């Protein structure tokens, strides 16, 4: 056998590395965007390294959080004081305000926060005092710096810089972040933006029951088609495979009408029951059962084992890789479903994770940072599950007859 030359091996590995980088780039971009400020996420020029990942800014975030009591997560507690420094030459004092959220009639942070501005040596010291009895998770701020200044440098980089007449408008989503509150600001705000704990429960609950119910039905149907001889078995299998040619979109209206007549709309039944039977699962497990030695089943029949015994004591223990493979595919399909939950659910309590991501998309624009943060969290269970079951997944695909 002729050995490959080092140059050909280097070329092969180079192509594989390039392919790996290309495939991994969307995931890096999603992760990077989840750590960006609103301006970084929306500007046309791509930002490869967000400001929040620069180590030089972490000390400032830590110090600002320390002033209000939490070096890690920050916040703006009742009767707390916070001082933000802006380094500039002497000149016109900056104008500082606390913006209110869009659509809010009032905001206690803007109404009950006292702001004092003094010049100290080489910087403006902007002091925020919480005069209310409430604790706030974040403290947004807008600082207007006169364009007469040749240079200016805030202690903490602003999340957006805009031109506003004679001023530079510096926008901060939180001037009391703390270290982790600064780096993972989008993740924190995404979690509080909607009831994601409920959305995750719905997704895991419906996907888990689809996997368990689908496995039970697929195992029985596949074993019968693979190991139980009965008249017309091949015709039945061919008819089942023929249903794969029916587009799923064609079944949406009939399924919806049926569920509406059963009064199952906006219930877990609507999310689970229509997808329990899987033609792909039946085909996958049937091919797996056909690969098992016939001698095992012949010996079991000689010992008087029924078909139920053969299925549970012989076929199932030997088909773990196939079951794991089918379970992964079923879980992915159920967990990532968007169209069907959108059709059959009405109340926020029944939303799944994929529907919950729509919270960050509105008429006023999309909050890409929070959206990518929520998307990153939503795919973590899939990635973790794949790495845990990677060995069984590969064995199941290799032994099921799928090439």
Coordinates of C-alpha atoms in Angstrom, one line a residue, residues 84-243:
X84 CA -18.7 57.7 36.8
X85 CA -15.6 59.6 35.5
X86 CA -15.3 61.2 32.1
X87 CA -11.7 62.3 31.3
X88 CA -11.7 65.6 29.3
X89 CA -9.8 69.0 29.4
X90 CA -11.6 71.8 31.3
X91 CA -14.6 73.2 29.5
X92 CA -18.3 73.0 29.2
X93 CA -19.8 70.5 31.7
X94 CA -21.6 67.5 30.2
X95 CA -25.3 67.2 30.3
X96 CA -26.4 63.9 32.0
X97 CA -29.8 62.3 32.1
X98 CA -31.5 59.0 32.8
X99 CA -33.6 57.9 29.8
X100 CA -36.9 56.2 30.2
X101 CA -37.7 52.9 28.4
X102 CA -39.6 53.3 25.2
X103 CA -43.4 53.4 25.8
X104 CA -43.0 53.9 29.6
X105 CA -45.0 56.8 31.1
X106 CA -42.7 57.0 34.1
X107 CA -39.5 55.5 35.4
X108 CA -38.5 55.8 39.0
X109 CA -34.8 55.6 38.0
X110 CA -35.1 58.9 36.0
X111 CA -37.5 60.5 38.5
X112 CA -35.7 59.7 41.7
X113 CA -32.0 59.7 40.7
X114 CA -30.1 62.8 41.7
X115 CA -27.2 63.7 39.3
X116 CA -24.3 66.0 40.3
X117 CA -21.4 66.9 37.9
X118 CA -18.1 68.3 39.2
X119 CA -14.7 68.8 37.6
X120 CA -11.8 67.2 39.5
X121 CA -8.4 67.7 38.1
X122 CA -8.5 65.9 34.8
X123 CA -12.0 64.5 34.6
X124 CA -15.7 65.2 35.2
X125 CA -17.1 63.2 38.1
X126 CA -20.7 62.4 37.5
X127 CA -22.4 61.3 40.7
X128 CA -25.7 59.3 40.7
X129 CA -27.7 59.0 43.9
X130 CA -30.6 56.7 44.2
X131 CA -33.1 58.7 46.4
X132 CA -35.8 56.0 46.1
X133 CA -36.4 53.0 48.3
X134 CA -36.1 50.6 45.4
X135 CA -33.3 48.5 44.1
X136 CA -32.7 48.6 40.3
X137 CA -31.0 46.0 38.2
X138 CA -29.6 48.5 35.8
X139 CA -29.0 52.2 35.6
X140 CA -29.0 53.6 32.0
X141 CA -27.5 57.0 31.3
X142 CA -27.1 59.5 28.5
X143 CA -24.2 61.9 28.6
X144 CA -23.9 64.8 26.1
X145 CA -20.3 65.9 25.6
X146 CA -19.6 69.2 23.8
X147 CA -17.9 68.8 20.4
X148 CA -15.6 71.6 21.5
X149 CA -13.5 69.1 23.4
X150 CA -10.6 67.8 21.4
X151 CA -10.6 64.5 23.2
X152 CA -12.8 62.7 25.8
X153 CA -12.6 59.3 27.4
X154 CA -15.3 57.9 29.7
X155 CA -14.2 55.5 32.4
X156 CA -16.4 52.8 30.9
X157 CA -16.8 52.7 27.0
X158 CA -20.3 53.8 26.0
X159 CA -22.6 51.3 24.3
X160 CA -23.4 53.8 21.6
X161 CA -22.0 57.1 20.4
X162 CA -24.1 59.4 18.2
X163 CA -23.9 62.9 16.9
X164 CA -26.6 65.3 18.3
X165 CA -26.1 68.8 17.1
X166 CA -23.3 70.4 19.1
X167 CA -22.8 67.4 21.3
X168 CA -21.6 63.8 21.2
X169 CA -24.4 61.7 22.7
X170 CA -22.9 58.8 24.8
X171 CA -25.4 56.2 25.6
X172 CA -24.9 53.6 28.4
X173 CA -27.3 50.7 28.9
X174 CA -25.9 50.3 32.5
X175 CA -23.4 52.5 34.3
X176 CA -23.4 50.1 37.3
X177 CA -22.7 46.8 35.7
X178 CA -20.2 44.8 37.7
X179 CA -17.9 42.4 35.9
X180 CA -20.3 39.6 35.0
X181 CA -23.1 42.1 34.6
X182 CA -21.0 43.9 32.0
X183 CA -19.9 40.9 30.0
X184 CA -23.2 39.0 30.1
X185 CA -25.6 42.0 30.0
X186 CA -27.5 40.7 27.0
X187 CA -28.0 37.3 28.6
X188 CA -29.2 38.8 31.8
X189 CA -31.7 41.1 30.1
X190 CA -32.9 38.4 27.7
X191 CA -33.8 36.2 30.7
X192 CA -35.8 39.0 32.3
X193 CA -37.4 40.1 29.0
X194 CA -39.8 37.1 29.0
X195 CA -40.8 34.0 30.9
X196 CA -38.0 31.9 29.5
X197 CA -38.2 29.4 32.4
X198 CA -41.7 28.6 31.3
X199 CA -40.7 28.4 27.6
X200 CA -37.8 26.0 28.4
X201 CA -40.2 23.9 30.4
X202 CA -42.7 23.7 27.6
X203 CA -40.0 22.8 25.0
X204 CA -38.4 20.1 27.2
X205 CA -41.7 18.7 28.3
X206 CA -43.2 18.4 24.8
X207 CA -39.9 17.2 23.2
X208 CA -39.4 14.7 26.0
X209 CA -42.9 13.2 25.7
X210 CA -42.5 13.1 21.9
X211 CA -39.3 11.1 22.2
X212 CA -40.7 8.6 24.7
X213 CA -44.0 8.1 22.9
X214 CA -42.4 8.1 19.5
X215 CA -39.9 5.5 20.7
X216 CA -42.6 3.2 22.0
X217 CA -44.6 3.3 18.8
X218 CA -41.6 3.2 16.5
X219 CA -40.1 0.2 18.3
X220 CA -43.3 -1.9 18.1
X221 CA -44.0 -1.0 14.4
X222 CA -40.4 -1.5 13.4
X223 CA -40.1 -4.9 15.2
X224 CA -43.3 -6.1 13.6
X225 CA -42.2 -5.1 10.1
X226 CA -38.7 -6.6 10.6
X227 CA -39.3 -9.8 12.6
X228 CA -42.9 -10.8 12.5
X229 CA -44.0 -12.6 9.3
X230 CA -47.6 -11.7 8.3
X231 CA -49.3 -11.4 4.9
X232 CA -48.7 -8.1 3.1
X233 CA -45.8 -7.1 5.3
X234 CA -43.8 -5.6 2.5
X235 CA -46.9 -3.8 1.1
X236 CA -47.6 -2.3 4.5
X237 CA -44.0 -1.1 4.8
X238 CA -44.1 0.4 1.3
X239 CA -47.3 2.2 2.2
X240 CA -45.7 3.6 5.3
X241 CA -42.6 4.8 3.3
X242 CA -44.9 6.4 0.7
X243 CA -46.2 8.8 3.3

